mmCIF file of C-alpha atoms in Angstrom:
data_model
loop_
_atom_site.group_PDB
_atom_site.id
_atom_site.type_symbol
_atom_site.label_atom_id
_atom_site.label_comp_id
_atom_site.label_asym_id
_atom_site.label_seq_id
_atom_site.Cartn_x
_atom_site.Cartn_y
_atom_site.Cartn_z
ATOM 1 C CA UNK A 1 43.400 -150.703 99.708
ATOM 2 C CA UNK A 2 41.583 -147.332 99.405
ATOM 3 C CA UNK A 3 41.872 -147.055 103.461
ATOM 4 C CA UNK A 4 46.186 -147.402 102.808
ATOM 5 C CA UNK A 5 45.968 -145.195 100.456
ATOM 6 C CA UNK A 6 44.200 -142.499 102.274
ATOM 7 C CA UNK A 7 46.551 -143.142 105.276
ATOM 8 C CA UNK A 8 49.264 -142.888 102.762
ATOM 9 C CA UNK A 9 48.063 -139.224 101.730
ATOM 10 C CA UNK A 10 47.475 -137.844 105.278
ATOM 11 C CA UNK A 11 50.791 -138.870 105.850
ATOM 12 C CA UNK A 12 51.969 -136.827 102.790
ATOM 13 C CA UNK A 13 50.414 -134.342 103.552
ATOM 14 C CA UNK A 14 51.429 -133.991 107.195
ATOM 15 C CA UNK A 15 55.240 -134.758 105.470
ATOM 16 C CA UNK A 16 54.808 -131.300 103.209
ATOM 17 C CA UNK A 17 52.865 -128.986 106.045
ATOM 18 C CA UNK A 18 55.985 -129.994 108.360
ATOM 19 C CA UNK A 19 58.692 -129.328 105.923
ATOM 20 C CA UNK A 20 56.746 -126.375 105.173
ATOM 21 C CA UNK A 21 56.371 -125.180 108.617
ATOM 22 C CA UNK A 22 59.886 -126.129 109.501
ATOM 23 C CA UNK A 23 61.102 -124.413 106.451
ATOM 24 C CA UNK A 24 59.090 -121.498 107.702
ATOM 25 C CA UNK A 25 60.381 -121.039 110.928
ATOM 26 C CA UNK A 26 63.759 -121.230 109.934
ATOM 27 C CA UNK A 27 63.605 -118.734 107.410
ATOM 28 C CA UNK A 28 61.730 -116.380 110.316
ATOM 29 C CA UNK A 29 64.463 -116.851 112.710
ATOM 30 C CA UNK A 30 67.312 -116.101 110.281
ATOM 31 C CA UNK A 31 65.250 -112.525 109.396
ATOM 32 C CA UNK A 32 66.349 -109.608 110.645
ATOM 33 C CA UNK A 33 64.963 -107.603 113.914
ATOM 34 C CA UNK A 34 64.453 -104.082 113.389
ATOM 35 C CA UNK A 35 63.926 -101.731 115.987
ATOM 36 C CA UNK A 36 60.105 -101.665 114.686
ATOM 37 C CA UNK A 37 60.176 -104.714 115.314
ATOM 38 C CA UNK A 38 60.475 -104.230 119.010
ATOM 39 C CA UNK A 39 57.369 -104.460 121.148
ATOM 40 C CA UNK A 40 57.932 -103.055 125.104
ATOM 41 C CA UNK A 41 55.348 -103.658 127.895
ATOM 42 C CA UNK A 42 55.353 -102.836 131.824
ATOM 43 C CA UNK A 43 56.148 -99.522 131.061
ATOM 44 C CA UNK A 44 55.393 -96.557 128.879
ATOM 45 C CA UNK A 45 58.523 -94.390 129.956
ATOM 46 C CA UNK A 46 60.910 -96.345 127.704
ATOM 47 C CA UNK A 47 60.902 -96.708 123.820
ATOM 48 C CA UNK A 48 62.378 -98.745 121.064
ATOM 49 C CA UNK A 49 64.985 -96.096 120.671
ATOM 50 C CA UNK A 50 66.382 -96.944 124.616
ATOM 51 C CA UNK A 51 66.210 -100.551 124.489
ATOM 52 C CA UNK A 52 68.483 -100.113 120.775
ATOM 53 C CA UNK A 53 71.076 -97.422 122.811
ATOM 54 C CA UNK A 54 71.506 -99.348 125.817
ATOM 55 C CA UNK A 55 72.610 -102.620 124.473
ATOM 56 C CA UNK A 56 75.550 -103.653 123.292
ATOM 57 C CA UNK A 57 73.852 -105.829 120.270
ATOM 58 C CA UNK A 58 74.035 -104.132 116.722
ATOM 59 C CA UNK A 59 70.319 -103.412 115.536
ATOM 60 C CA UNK A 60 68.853 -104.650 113.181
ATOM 61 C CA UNK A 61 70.509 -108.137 113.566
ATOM 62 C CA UNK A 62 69.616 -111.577 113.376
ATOM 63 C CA UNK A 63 66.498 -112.817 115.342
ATOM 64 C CA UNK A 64 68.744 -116.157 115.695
ATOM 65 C CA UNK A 65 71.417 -114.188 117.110
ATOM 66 C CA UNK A 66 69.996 -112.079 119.520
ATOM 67 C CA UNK A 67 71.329 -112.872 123.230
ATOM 68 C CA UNK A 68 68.111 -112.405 125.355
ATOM 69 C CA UNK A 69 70.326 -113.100 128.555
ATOM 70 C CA UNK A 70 72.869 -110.348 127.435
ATOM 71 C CA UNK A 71 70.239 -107.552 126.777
ATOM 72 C CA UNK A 72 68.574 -108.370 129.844
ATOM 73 C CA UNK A 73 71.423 -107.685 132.114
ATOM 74 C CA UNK A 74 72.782 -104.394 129.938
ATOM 75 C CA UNK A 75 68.853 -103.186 130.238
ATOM 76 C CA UNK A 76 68.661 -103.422 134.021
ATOM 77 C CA UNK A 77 71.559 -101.737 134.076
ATOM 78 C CA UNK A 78 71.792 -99.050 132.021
ATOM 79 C CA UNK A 79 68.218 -98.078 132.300
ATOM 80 C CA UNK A 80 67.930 -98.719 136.376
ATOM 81 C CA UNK A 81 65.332 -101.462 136.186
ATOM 82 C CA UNK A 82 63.960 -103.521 138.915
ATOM 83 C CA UNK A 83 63.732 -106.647 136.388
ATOM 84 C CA UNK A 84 63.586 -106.859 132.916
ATOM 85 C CA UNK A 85 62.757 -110.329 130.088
ATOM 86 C CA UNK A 86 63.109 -110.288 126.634
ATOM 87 C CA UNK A 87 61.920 -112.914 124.410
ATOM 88 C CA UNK A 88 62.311 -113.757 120.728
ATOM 89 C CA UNK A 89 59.024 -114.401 118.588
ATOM 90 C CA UNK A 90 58.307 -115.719 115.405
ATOM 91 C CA UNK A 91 54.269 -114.401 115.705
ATOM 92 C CA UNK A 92 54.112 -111.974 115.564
ATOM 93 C CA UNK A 93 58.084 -111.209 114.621
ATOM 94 C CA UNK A 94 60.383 -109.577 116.677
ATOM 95 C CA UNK A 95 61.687 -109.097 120.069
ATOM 96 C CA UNK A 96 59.536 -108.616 123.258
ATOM 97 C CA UNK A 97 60.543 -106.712 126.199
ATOM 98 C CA UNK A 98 58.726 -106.773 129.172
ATOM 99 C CA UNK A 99 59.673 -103.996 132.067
ATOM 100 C CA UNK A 100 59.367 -103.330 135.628
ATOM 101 C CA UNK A 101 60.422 -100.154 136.553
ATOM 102 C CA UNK A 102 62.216 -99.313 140.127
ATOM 103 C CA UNK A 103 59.714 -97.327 142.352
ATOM 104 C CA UNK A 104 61.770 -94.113 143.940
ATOM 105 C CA UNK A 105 61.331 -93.689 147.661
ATOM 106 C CA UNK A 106 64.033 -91.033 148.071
ATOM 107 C CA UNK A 107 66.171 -88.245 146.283
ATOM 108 C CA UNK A 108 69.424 -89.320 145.574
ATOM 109 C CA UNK A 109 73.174 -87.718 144.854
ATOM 110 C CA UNK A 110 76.443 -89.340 143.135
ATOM 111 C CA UNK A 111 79.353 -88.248 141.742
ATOM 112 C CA UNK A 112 80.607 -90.374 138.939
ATOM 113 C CA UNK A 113 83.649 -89.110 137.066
ATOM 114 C CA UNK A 114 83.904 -85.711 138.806
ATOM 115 C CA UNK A 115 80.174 -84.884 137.980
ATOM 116 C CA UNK A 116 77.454 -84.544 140.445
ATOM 117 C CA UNK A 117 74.145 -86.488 138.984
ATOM 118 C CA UNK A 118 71.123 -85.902 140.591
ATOM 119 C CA UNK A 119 68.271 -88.647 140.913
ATOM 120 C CA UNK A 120 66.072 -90.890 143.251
ATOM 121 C CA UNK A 121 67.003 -94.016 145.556
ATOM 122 C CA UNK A 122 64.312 -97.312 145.330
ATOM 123 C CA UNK A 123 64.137 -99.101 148.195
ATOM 124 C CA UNK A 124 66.490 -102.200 147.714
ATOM 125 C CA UNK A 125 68.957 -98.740 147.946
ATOM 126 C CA UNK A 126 69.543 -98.741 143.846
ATOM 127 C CA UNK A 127 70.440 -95.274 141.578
ATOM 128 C CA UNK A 128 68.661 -94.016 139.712
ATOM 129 C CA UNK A 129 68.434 -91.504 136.903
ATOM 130 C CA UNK A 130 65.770 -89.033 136.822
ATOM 131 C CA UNK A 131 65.245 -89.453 133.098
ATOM 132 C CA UNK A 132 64.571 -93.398 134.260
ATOM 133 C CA UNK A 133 61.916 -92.881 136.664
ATOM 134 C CA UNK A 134 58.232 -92.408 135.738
ATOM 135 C CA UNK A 135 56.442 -89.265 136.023
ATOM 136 C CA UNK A 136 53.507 -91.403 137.680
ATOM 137 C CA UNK A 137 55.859 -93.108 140.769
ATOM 138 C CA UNK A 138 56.675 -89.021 141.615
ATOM 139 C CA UNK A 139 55.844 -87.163 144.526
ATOM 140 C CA UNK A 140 57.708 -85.153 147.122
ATOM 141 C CA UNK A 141 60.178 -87.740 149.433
ATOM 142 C CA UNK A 142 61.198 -86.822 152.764
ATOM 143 C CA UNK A 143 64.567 -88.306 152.464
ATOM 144 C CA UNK A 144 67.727 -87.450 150.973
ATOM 145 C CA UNK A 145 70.705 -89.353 149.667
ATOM 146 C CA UNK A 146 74.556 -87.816 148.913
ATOM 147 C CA UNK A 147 77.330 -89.638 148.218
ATOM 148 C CA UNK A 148 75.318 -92.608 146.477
ATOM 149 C CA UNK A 149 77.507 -95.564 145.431
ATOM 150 C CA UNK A 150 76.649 -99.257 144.821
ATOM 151 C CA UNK A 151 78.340 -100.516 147.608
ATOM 152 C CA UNK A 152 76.300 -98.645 150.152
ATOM 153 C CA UNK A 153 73.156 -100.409 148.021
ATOM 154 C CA UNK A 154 72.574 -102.709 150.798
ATOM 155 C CA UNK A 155 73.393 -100.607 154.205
ATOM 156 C CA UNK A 156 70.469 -98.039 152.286
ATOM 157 C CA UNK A 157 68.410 -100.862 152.453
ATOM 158 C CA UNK A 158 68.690 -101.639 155.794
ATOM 159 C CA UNK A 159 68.098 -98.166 157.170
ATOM 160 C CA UNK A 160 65.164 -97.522 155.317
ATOM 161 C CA UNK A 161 63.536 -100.949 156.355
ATOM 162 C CA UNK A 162 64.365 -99.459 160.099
ATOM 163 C CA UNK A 163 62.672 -96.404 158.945
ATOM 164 C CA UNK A 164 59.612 -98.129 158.800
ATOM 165 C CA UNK A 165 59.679 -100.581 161.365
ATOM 166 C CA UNK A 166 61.010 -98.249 163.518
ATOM 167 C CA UNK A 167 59.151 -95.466 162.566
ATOM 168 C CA UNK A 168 62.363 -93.121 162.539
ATOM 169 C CA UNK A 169 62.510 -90.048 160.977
ATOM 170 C CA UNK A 170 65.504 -89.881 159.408
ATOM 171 C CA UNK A 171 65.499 -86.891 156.566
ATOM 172 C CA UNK A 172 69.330 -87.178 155.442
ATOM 173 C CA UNK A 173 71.831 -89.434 154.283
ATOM 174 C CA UNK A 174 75.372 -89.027 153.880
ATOM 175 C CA UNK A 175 78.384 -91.192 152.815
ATOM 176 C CA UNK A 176 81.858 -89.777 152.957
ATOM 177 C CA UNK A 177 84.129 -89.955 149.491
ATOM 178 C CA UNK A 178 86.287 -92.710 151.740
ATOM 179 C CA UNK A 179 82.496 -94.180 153.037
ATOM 180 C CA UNK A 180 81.860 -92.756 156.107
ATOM 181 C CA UNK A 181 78.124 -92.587 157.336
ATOM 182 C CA UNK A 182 76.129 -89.554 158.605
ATOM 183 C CA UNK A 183 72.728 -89.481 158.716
ATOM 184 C CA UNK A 184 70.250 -87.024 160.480
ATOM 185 C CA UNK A 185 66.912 -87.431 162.212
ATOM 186 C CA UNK A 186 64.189 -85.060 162.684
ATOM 187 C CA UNK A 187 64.324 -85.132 166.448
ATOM 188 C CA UNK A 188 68.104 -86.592 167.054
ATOM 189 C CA UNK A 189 69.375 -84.537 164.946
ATOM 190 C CA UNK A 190 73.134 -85.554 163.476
ATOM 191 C CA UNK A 191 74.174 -89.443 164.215
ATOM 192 C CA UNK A 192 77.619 -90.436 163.162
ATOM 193 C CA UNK A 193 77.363 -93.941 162.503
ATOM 194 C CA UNK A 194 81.339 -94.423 160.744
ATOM 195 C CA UNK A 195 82.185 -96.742 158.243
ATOM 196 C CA UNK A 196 81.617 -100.176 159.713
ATOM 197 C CA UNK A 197 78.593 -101.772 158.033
ATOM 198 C CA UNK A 198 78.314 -105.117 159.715
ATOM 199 C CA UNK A 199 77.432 -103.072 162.431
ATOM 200 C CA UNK A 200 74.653 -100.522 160.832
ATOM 201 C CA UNK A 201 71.521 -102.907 162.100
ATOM 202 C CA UNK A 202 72.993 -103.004 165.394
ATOM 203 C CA UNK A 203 73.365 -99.190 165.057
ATOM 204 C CA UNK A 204 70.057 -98.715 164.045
ATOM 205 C CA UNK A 205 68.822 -100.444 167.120
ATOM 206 C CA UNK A 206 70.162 -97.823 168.974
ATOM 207 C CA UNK A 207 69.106 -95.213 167.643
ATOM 208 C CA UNK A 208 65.421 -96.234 168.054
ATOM 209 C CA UNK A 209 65.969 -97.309 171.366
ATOM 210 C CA UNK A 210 67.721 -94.034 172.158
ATOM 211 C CA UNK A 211 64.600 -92.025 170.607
ATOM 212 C CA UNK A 212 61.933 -93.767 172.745
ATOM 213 C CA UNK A 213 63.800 -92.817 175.710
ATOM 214 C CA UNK A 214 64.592 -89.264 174.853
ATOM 215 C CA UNK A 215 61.337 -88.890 174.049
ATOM 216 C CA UNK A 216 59.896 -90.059 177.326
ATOM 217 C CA UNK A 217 62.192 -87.016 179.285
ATOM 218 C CA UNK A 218 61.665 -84.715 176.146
ATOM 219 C CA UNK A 219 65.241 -84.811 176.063
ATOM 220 C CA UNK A 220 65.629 -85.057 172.479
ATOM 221 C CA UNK A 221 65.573 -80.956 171.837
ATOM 222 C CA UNK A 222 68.808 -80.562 174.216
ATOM 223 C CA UNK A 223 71.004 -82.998 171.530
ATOM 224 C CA UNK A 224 73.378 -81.628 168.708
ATOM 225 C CA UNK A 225 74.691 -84.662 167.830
ATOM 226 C CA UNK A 226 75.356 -88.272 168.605
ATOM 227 C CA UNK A 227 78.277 -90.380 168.008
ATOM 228 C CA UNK A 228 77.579 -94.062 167.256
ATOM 229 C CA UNK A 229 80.798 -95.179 165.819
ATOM 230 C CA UNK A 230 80.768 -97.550 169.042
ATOM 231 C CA UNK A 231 77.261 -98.204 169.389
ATOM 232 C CA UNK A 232 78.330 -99.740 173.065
ATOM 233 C CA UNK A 233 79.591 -96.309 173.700
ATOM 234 C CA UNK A 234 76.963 -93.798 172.398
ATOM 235 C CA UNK A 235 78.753 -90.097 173.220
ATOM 236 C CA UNK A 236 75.865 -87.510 172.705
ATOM 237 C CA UNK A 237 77.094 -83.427 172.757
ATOM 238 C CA UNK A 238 74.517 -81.563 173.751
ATOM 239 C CA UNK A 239 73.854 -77.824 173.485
ATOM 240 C CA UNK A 240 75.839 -75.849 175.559
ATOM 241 C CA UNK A 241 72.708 -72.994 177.984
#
């Protein structure tokens, strides 16, 4: 009998500390996030303050209601982020935001609504803002950007991955308003390379195979230009004695 009845009042007690707990959490989840209530890791460039202006979400608000998928994807955005999580907590309370930041590999140029906004390149070929970018990742780059838009994201990419396998030395990047590319190289000087991306790795193919060469008959000196538009048709001008 006494052994029921102790069984009987562990179970009672487990009964309350649930119901307690239970009651607990709910009452956590329905309290409201402030933006103290914030905490931000990966990166010490950002505060509370930029994760509360770059979403869409109405601070303070809910814990319950707070769309983690949502303020991920207006975060990366807005704020030029290689990745970004944010998770809700009940203990300590409040949101958690982990960051990784974009590492800048180049200087960068784009107009966006008639203004000219100056800022860096990563290497997946992403914008972005100077006031994004930490102090730390700095340093002087050897390459520059104009004409920046997202659609030429991925042909960046694939230049500067030929820029180090390769080893080019390509110092300038240019993209047309209607997306025409012009880049230069150190010793090739201007390339045209037109507005056909499928055919940029082919391009780029070229262009090292047409350095090695002009480098073997010191060649490279002679060139003003080079016109790869039809990269089965290279035209190069050269300087006229």
């Amino acid at each position: 009998m006494k052994n029921q009845k102790g069984i009987k009042n562990r179970s009672f007690f487990f009964l309350i500390s649930f119901l307690f707990l239970t009651s607990l959490l709910s009452i956590r989840t329905l309290k409201k996030v402030d933006p103290q209530d914030i905490r931000i890791s990966g990166s010490e460039l950002f505060s509370q303050n930029d994760v509360v202006k770059n979403s869409s979400l109405s601070f303070p608000i809910r814990l319950i209601f707070v769309e983690t998928n949502l303020l991920e994807k207006e975060l990366k955005q807005n704020l030029s982020l290689k990745n970004v999580s944010v998770n809700r907590e009940l203990f300590p309370f409040g949101l958690k935001v982990h960051i990784n930041s974009r590492i800048p590999i180049a200087y960068g140029e784009r107009i966006l609504n008639e203004e000219k906004i100056l800022g860096f390149i990563d290497k997946d070929g992403i914008f972005i803002n100077k006031q994004n970018v930490d102090k730390k990742n700095l340093k002087k780059f050897n390459i520059q950007v104009f004409g920046w838009n997202k659609k030429f994201a991925k042909i960046l990419s694939e230049i500067f991955i030929a820029i180090d396998n390769y080893e080019l030395e390509i110092v300038r990047i240019t993209f047309s308003s209607d997306g025409f590319l012009t880049i230069e190289d150190k010793d090739l000087k201007t390339i045209f390379l037109g507005s056909k991306p499928n055919l940029i790795n082919y391009q780029l193919q070229k262009i090292n195979n047409l350095n090695n060469e002009f480098k073997k008959k010191s060649f490279s000196k002679k060139i003003d230009n080079i016109d790869l538009t039809d990269p089965d048709k290279p035209k190069i001008k050269v300087f006229k004695p």
